[in-house]
JSON list of C-alpha atoms in Angstrom, two decimals:
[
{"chain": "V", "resi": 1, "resn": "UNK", "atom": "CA", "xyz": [0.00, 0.00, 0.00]},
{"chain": "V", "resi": 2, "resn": "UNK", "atom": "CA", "xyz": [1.13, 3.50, -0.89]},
{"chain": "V", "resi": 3, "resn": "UNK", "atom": "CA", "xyz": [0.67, 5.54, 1.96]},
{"chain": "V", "resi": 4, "resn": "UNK", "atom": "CA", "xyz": [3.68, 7.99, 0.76]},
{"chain": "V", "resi": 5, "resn": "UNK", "atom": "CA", "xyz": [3.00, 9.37, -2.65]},
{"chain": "V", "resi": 6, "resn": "UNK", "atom": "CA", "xyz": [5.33, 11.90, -4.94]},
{"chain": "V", "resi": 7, "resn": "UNK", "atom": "CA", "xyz": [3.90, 11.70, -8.14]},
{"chain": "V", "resi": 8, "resn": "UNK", "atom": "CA", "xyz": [6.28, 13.77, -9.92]},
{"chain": "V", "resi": 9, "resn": "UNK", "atom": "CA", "xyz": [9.44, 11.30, -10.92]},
{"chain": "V", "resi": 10, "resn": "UNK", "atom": "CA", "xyz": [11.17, 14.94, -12.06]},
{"chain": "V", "resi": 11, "resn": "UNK", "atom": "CA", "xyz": [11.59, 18.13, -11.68]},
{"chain": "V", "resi": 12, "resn": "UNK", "atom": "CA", "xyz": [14.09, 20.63, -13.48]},
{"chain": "V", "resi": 13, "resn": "UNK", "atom": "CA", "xyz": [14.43, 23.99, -12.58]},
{"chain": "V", "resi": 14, "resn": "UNK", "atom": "CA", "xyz": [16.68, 26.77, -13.30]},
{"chain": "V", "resi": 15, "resn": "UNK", "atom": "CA", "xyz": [20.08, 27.63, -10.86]},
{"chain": "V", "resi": 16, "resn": "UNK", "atom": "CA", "xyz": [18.97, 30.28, -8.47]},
{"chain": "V", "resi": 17, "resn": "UNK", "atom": "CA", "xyz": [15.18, 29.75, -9.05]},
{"chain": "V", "resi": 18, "resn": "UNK", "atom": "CA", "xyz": [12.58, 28.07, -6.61]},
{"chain": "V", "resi": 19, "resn": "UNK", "atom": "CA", "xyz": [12.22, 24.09, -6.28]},
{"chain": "V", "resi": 20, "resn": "UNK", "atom": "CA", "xyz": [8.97, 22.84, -4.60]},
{"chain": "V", "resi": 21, "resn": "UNK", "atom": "CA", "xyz": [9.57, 19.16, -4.07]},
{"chain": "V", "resi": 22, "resn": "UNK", "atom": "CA", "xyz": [5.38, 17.69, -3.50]},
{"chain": "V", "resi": 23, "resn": "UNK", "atom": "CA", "xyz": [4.29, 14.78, -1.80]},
{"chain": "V", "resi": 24, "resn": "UNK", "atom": "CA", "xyz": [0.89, 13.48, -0.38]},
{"chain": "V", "resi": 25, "resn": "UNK", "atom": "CA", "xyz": [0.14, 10.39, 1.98]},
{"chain": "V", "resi": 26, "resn": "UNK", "atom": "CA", "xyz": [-3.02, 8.78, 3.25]},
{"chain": "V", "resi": 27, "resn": "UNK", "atom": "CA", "xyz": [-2.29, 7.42, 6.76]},
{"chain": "V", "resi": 28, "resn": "UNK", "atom": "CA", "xyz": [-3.42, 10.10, 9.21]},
{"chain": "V", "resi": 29, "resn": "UNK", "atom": "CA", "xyz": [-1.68, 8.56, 11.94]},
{"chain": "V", "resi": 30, "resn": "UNK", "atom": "CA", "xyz": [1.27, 9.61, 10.89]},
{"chain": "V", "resi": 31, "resn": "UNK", "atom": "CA", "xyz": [2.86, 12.65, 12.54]},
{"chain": "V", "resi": 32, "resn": "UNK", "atom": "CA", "xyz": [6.33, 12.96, 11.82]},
{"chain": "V", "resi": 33, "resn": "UNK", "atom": "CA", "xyz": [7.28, 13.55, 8.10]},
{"chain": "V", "resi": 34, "resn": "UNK", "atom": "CA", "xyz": [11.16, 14.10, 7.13]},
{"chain": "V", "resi": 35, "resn": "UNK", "atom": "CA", "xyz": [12.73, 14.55, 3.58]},
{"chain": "V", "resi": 36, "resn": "UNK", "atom": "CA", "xyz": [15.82, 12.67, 2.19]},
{"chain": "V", "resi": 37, "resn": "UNK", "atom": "CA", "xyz": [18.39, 13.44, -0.51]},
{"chain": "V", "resi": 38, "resn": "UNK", "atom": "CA", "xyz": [20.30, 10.41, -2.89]},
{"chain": "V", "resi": 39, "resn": "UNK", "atom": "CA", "xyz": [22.76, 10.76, -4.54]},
{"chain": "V", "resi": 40, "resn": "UNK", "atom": "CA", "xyz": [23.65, 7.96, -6.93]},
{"chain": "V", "resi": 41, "resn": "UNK", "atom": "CA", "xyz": [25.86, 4.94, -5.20]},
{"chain": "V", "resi": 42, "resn": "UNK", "atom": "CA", "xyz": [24.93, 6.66, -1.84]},
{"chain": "V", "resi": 43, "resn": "UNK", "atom": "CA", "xyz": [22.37, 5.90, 0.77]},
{"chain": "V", "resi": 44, "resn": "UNK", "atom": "CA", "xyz": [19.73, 8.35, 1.53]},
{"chain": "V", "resi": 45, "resn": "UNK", "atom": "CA", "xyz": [20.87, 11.54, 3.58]},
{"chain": "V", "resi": 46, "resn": "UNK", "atom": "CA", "xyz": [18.50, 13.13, 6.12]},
{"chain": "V", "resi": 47, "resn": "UNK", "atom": "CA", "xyz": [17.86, 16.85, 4.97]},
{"chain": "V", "resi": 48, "resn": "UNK", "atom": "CA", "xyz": [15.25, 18.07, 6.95]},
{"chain": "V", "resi": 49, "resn": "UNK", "atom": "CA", "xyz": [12.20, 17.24, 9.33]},
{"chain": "V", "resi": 50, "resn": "UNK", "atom": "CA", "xyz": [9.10, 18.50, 10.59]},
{"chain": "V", "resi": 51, "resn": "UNK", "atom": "CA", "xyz": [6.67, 17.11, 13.63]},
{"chain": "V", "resi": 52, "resn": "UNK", "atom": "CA", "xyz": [2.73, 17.40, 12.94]},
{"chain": "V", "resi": 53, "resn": "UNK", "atom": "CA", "xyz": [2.63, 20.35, 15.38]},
{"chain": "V", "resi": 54, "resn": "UNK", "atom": "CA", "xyz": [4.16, 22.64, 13.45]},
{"chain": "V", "resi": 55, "resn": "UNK", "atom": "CA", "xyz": [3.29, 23.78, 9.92]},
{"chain": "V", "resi": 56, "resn": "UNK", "atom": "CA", "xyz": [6.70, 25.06, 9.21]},
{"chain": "V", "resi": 57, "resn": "UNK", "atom": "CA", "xyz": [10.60, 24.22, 9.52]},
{"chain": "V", "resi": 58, "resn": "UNK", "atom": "CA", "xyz": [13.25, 26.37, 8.26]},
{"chain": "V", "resi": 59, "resn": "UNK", "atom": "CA", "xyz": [16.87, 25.46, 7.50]},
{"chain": "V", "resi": 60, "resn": "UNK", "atom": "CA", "xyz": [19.11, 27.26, 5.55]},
{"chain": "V", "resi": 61, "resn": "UNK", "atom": "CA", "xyz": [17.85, 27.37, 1.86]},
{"chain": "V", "resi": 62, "resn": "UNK", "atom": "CA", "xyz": [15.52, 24.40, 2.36]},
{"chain": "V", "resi": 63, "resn": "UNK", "atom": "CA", "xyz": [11.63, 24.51, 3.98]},
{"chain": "V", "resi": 64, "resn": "UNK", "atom": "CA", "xyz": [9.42, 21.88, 4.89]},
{"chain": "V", "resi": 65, "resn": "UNK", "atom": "CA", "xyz": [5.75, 23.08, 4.74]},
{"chain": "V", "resi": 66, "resn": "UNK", "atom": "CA", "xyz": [2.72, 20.61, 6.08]},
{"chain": "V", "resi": 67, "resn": "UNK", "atom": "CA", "xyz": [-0.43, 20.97, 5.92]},
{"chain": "V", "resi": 68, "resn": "UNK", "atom": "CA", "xyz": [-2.47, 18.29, 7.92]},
{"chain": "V", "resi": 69, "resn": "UNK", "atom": "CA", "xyz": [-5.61, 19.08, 6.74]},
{"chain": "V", "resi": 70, "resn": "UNK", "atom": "CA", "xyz": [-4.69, 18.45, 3.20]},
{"chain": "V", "resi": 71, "resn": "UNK", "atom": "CA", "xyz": [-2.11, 15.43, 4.03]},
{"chain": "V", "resi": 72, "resn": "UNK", "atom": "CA", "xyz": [0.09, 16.96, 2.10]},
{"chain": "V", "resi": 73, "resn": "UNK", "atom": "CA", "xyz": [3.92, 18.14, 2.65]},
{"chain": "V", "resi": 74, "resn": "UNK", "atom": "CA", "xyz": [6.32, 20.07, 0.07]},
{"chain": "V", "resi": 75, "resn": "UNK", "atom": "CA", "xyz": [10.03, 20.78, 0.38]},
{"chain": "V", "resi": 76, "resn": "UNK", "atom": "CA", "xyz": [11.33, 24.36, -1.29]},
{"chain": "V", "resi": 77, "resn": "UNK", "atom": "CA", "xyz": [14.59, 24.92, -2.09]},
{"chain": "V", "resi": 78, "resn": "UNK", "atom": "CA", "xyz": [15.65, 28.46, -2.39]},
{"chain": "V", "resi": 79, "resn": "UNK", "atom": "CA", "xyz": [17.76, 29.19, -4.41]},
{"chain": "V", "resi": 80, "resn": "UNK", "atom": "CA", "xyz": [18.24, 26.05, -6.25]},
{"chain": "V", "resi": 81, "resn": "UNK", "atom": "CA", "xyz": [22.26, 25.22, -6.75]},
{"chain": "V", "resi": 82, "resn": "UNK", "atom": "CA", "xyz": [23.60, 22.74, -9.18]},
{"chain": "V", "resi": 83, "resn": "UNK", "atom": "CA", "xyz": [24.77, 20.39, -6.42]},
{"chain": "V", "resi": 84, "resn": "UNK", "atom": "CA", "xyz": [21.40, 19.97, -5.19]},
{"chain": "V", "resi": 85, "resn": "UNK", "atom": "CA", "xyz": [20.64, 17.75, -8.11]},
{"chain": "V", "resi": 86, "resn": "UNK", "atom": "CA", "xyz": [19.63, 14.49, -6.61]},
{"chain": "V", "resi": 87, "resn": "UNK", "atom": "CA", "xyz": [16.35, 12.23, -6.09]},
{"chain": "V", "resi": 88, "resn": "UNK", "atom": "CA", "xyz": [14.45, 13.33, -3.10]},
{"chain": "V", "resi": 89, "resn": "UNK", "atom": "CA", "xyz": [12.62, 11.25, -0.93]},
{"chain": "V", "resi": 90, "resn": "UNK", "atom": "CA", "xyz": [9.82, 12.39, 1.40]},
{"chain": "V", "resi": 91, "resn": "UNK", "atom": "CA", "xyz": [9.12, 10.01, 4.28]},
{"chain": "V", "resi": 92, "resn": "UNK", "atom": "CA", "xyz": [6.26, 9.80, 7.01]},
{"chain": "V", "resi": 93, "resn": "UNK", "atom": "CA", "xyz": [6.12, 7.56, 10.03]},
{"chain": "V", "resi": 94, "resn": "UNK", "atom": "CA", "xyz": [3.84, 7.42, 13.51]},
{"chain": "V", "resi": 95, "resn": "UNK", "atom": "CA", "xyz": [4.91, 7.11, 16.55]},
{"chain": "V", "resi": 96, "resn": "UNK", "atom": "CA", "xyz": [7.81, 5.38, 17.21]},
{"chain": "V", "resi": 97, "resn": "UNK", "atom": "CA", "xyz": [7.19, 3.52, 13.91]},
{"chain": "V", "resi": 98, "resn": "UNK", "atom": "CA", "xyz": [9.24, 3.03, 10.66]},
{"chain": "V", "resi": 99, "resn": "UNK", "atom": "CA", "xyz": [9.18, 5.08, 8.17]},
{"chain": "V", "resi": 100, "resn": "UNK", "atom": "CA", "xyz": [7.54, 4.59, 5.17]},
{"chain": "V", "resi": 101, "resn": "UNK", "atom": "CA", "xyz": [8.95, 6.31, 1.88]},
{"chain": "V", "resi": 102, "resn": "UNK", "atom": "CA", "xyz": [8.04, 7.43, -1.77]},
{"chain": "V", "resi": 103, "resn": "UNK", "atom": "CA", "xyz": [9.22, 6.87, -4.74]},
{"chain": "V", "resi": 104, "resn": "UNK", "atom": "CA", "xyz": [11.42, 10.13, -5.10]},
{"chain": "V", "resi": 105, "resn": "UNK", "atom": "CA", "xyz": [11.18, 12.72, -7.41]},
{"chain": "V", "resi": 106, "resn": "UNK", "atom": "CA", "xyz": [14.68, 13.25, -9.34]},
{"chain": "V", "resi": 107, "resn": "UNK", "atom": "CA", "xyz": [15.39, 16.91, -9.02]},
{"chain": "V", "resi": 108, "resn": "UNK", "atom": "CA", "xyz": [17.90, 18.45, -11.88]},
{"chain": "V", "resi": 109, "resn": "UNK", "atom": "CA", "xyz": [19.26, 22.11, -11.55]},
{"chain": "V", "resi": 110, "resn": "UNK", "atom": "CA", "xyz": [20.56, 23.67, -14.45]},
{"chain": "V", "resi": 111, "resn": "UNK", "atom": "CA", "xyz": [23.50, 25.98, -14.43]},
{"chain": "D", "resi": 1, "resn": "UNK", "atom": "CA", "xyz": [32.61, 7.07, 13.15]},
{"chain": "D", "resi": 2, "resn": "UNK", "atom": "CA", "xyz": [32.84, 6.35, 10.03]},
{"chain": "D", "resi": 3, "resn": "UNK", "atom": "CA", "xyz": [28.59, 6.42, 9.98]},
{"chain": "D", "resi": 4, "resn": "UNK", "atom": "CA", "xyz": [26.94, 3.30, 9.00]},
{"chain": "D", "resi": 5, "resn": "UNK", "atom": "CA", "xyz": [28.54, 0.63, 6.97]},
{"chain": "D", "resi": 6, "resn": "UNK", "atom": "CA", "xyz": [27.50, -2.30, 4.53]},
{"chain": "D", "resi": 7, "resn": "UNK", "atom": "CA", "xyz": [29.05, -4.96, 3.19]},
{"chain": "D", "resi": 8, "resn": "UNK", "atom": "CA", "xyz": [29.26, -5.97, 0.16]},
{"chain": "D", "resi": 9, "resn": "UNK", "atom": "CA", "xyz": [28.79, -3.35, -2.05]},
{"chain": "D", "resi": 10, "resn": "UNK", "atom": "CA", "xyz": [27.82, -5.52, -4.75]},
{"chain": "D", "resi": 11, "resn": "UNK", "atom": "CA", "xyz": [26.69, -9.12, -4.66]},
{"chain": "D", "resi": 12, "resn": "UNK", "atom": "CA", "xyz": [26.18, -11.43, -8.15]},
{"chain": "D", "resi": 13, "resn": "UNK", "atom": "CA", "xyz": [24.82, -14.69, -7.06]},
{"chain": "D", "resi": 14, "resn": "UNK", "atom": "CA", "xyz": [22.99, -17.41, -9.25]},
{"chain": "D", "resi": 15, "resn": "UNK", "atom": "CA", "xyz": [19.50, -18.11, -8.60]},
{"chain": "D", "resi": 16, "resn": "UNK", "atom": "CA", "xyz": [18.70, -20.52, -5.44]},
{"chain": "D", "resi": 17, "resn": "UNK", "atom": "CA", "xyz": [21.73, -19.80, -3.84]},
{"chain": "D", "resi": 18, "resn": "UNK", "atom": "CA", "xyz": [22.14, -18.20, -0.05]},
{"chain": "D", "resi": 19, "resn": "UNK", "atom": "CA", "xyz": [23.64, -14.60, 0.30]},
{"chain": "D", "resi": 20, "resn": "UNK", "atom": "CA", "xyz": [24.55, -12.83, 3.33]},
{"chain": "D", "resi": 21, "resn": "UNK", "atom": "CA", "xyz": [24.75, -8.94, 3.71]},
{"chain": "D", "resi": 22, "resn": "UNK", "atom": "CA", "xyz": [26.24, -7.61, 7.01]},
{"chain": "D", "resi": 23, "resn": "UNK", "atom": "CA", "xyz": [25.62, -3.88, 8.48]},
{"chain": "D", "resi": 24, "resn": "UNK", "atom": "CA", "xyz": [27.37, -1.73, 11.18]},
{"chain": "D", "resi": 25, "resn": "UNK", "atom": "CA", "xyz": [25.37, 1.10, 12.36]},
{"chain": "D", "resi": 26, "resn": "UNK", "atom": "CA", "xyz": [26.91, 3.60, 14.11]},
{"chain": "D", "resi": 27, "resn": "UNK", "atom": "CA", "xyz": [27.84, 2.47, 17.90]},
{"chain": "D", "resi": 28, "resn": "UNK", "atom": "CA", "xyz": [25.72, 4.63, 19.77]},
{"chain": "D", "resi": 29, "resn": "UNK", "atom": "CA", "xyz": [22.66, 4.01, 17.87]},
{"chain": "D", "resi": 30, "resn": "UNK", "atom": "CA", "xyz": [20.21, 1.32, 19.01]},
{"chain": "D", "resi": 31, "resn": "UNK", "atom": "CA", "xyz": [17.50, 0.80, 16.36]},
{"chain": "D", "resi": 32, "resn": "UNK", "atom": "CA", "xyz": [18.67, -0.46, 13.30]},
{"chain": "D", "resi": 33, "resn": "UNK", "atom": "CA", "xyz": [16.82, -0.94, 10.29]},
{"chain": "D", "resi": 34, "resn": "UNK", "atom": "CA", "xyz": [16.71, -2.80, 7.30]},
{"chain": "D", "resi": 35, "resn": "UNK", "atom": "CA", "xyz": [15.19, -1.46, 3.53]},
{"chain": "D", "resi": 36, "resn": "UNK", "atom": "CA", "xyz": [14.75, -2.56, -0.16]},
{"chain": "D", "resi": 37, "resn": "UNK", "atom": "CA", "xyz": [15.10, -0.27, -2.63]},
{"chain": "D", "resi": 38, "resn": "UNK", "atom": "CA", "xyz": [14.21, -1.68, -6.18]},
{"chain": "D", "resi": 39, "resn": "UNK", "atom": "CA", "xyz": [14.64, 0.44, -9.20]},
{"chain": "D", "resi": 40, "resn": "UNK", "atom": "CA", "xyz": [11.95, 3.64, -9.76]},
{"chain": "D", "resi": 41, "resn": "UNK", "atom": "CA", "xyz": [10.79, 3.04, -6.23]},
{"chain": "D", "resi": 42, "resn": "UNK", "atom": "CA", "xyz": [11.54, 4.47, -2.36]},
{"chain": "D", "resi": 43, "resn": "UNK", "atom": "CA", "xyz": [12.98, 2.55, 0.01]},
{"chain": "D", "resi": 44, "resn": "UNK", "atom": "CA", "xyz": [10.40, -0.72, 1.75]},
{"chain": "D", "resi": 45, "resn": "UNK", "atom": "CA", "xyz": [10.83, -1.57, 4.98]},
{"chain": "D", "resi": 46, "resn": "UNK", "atom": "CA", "xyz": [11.74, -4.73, 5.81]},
{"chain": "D", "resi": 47, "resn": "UNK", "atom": "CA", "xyz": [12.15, -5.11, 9.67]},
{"chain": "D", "resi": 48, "resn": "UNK", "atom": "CA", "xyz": [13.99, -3.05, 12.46]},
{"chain": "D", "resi": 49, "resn": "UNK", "atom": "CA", "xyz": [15.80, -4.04, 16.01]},
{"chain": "D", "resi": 50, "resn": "UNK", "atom": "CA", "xyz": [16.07, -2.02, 19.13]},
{"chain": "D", "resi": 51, "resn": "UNK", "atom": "CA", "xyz": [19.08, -3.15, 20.51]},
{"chain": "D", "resi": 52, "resn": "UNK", "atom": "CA", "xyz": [19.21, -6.97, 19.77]},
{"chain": "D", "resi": 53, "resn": "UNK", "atom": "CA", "xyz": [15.38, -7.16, 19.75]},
{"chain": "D", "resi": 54, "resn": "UNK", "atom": "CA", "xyz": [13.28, -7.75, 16.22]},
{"chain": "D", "resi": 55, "resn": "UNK", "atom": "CA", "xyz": [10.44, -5.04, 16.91]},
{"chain": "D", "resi": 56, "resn": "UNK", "atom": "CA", "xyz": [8.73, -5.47, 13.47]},
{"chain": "D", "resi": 57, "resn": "UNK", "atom": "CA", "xyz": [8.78, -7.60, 10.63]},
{"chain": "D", "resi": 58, "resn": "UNK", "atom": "CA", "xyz": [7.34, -6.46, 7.05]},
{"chain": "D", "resi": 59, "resn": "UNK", "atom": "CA", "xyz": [4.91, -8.57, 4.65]},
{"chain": "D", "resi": 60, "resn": "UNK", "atom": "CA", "xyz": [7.26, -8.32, 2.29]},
{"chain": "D", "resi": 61, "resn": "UNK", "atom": "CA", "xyz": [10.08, -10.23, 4.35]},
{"chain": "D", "resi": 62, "resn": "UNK", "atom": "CA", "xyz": [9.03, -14.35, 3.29]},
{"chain": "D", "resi": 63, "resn": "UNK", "atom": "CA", "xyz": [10.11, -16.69, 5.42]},
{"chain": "D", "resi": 64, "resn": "UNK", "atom": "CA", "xyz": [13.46, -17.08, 3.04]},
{"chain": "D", "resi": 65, "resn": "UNK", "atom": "CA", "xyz": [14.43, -13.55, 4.57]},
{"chain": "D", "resi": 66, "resn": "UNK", "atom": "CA", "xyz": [16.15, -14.08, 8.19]},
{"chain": "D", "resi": 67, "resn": "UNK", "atom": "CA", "xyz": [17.70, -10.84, 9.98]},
{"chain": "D", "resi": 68, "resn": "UNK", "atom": "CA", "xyz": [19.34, -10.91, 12.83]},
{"chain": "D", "resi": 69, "resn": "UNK", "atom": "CA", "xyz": [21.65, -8.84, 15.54]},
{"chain": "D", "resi": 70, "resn": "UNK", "atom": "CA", "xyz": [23.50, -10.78, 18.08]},
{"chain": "D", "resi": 71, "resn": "UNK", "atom": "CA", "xyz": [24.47, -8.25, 21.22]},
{"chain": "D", "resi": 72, "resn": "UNK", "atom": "CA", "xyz": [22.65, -5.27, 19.73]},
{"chain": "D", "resi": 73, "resn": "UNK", "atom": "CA", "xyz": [25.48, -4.46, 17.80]},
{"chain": "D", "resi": 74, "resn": "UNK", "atom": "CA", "xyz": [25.91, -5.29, 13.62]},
{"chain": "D", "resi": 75, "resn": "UNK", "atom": "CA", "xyz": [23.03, -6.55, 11.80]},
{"chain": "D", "resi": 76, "resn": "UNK", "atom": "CA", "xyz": [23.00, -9.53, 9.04]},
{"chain": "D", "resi": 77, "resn": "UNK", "atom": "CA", "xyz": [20.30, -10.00, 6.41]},
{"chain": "D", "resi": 78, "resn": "UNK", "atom": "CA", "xyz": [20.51, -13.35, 5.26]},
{"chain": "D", "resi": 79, "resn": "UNK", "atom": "CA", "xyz": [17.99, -14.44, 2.14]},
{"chain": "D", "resi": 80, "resn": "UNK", "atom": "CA", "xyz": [17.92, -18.39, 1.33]},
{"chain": "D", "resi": 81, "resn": "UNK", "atom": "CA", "xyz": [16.89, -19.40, -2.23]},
{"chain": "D", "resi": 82, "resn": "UNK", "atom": "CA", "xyz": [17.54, -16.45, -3.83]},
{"chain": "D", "resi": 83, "resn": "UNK", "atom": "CA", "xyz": [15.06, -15.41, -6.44]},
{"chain": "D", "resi": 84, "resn": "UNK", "atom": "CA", "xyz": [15.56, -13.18, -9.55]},
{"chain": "D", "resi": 85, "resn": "UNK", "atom": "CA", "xyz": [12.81, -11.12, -7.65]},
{"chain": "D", "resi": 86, "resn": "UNK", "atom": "CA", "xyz": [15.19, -10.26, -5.05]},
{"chain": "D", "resi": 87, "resn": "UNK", "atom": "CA", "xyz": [17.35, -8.29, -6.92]},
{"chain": "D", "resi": 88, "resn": "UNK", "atom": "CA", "xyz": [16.86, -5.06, -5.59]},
{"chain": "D", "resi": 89, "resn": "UNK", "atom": "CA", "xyz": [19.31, -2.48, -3.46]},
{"chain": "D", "resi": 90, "resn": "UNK", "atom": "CA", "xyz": [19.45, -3.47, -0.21]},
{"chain": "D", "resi": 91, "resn": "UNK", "atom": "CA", "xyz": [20.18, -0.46, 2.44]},
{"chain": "D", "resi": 92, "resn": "UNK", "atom": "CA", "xyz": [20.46, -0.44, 6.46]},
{"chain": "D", "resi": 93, "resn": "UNK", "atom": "CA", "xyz": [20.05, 2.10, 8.36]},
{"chain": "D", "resi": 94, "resn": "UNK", "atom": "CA", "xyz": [20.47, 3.16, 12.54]},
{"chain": "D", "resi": 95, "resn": "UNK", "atom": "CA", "xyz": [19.35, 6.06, 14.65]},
{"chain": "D", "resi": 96, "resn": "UNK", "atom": "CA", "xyz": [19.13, 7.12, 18.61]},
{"chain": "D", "resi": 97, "resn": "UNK", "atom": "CA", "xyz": [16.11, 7.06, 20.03]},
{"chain": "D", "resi": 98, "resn": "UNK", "atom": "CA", "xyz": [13.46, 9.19, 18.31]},
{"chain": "D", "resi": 99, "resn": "UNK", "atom": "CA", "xyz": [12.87, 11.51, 21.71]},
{"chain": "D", "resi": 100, "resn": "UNK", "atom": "CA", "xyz": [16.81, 12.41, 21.56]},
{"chain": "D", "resi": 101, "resn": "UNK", "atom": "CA", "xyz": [17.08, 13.36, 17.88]},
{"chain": "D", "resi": 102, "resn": "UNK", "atom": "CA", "xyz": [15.49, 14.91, 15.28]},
{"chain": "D", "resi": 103, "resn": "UNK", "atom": "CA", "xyz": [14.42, 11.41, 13.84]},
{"chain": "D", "resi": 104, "resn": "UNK", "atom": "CA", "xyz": [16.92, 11.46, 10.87]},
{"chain": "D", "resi": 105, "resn": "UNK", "atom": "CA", "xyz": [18.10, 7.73, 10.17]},
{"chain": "D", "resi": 106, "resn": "UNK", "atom": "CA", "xyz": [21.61, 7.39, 9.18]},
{"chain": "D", "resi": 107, "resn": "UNK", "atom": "CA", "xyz": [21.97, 5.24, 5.80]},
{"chain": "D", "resi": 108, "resn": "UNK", "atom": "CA", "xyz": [24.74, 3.43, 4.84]},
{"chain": "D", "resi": 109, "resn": "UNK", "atom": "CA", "xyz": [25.72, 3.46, 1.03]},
{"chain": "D", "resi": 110, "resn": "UNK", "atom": "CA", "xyz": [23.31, -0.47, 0.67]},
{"chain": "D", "resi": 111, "resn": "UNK", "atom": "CA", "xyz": [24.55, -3.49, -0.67]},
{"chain": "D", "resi": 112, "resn": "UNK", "atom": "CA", "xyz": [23.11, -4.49, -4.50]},
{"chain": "D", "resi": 113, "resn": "UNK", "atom": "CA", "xyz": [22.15, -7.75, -5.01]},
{"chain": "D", "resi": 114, "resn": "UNK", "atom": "CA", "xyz": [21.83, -9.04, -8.64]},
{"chain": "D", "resi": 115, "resn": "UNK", "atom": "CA", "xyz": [20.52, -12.64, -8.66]},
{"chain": "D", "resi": 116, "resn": "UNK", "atom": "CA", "xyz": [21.63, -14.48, -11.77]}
]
């Protein structure tokens, strides 16, 4: 069952511009909700989390946004740099719980 | 510490034969987890320890699929009978008790198993 959805495989965007990374899920039990980056022959790196109580984290150039109501989370990246091309993964779990993952979308900033 | 480690990197093995991966998590972690990563798709859990205790156990792990951590420490994933099916990436991962972190998991760079 897919309770983790990103159903964009891509996204390109242009150096220096906006990247809004989308993903859904179904299970409303879930209430932590983190985002991954891969790089290819690498494991998945942690890059930034968010509980269910907030509706906003902030680190650096990259913001998690959640919105409960809607089940829905988005990662932006401002501004996009080369080197954050990469597949992202959002991931959700409940309380102390795996996590459960989607299928990534593959992210590609242009110079 | 050198994070999490895997090993092998890279596994060929004909079909029906027994493969064993091995993971290291990093030593102050104590929940250590176990995912499948097949091409196109996220990562599926498999199964996770606290310390040297199995917690939970995924559908998708048949009975040929056998994990296990002696002393809380490394991890082995053992699969008997390989299938072509179970060619996939196969990745391990550890982290600190949720309260005491942000929640991040640590991965280690997997172990890719091509059955022959």
């Amino acid at each position: 069952d897919q309770q983790v959805k990103q159903n964009s495989p891509s996204l390109s965007v242009q150096e220096g511009r906006i990247s809004i990374l989308n993903c859904d899920y179904t299970n409303s039990m879930f209430d932590y909700f983190l985002w991954y980056k891969k790089y290819p022959a690498e494991g998945p790196t942690f890059l930034i989390s968010i509980s269910s109580i907030k509706d906003k984290n902030e680190d650096g150039r990259f913001t998690v946004f959640l919105n409960k109501s809607a089940k829905h989370l988005s990662l932006h990246i401002v501004p996009s740099q080369p080197g954050d091309s990469a597949v992202y993964f959002c991931a959700a779990s409940a309380s102390n719980n795996d996590m459960r993952f989607g299928a990534g979308t593959r992210l590609t900033v242009k110079p | 510490d050198t994070g999490v480690s895997q090993d092998p990197r890279h596994k060929i093995t004909k079909r029906g034969q027994n493969v064993t991966f091995r993971c290291d998590p990093i030593s102050e972690h104590n929940r250590l987890y176990w995912y499948r990563q097949t091409l196109g798709q996220g990562p599926e859990f498999l199964t996770y320890f606290q310390n040297e205790a199995q917690l939970e156990k995924s559908r998708l792990l048949s009975d040929r699929f056998s994990a296990e951590r002696p002393k809380g420490s490394f991890s082995t994933l053992e699969i008997q009978r390989t299938e072509q099916g179970d060619s996939a990436m196969y990745l391990c991962a550890s982290s600190a008790n949720r309260v005491e972190t942000n929640y991040g998991y640590t991965f280690g760079s997997g172990t890719r198993l091509t059955v022959v």
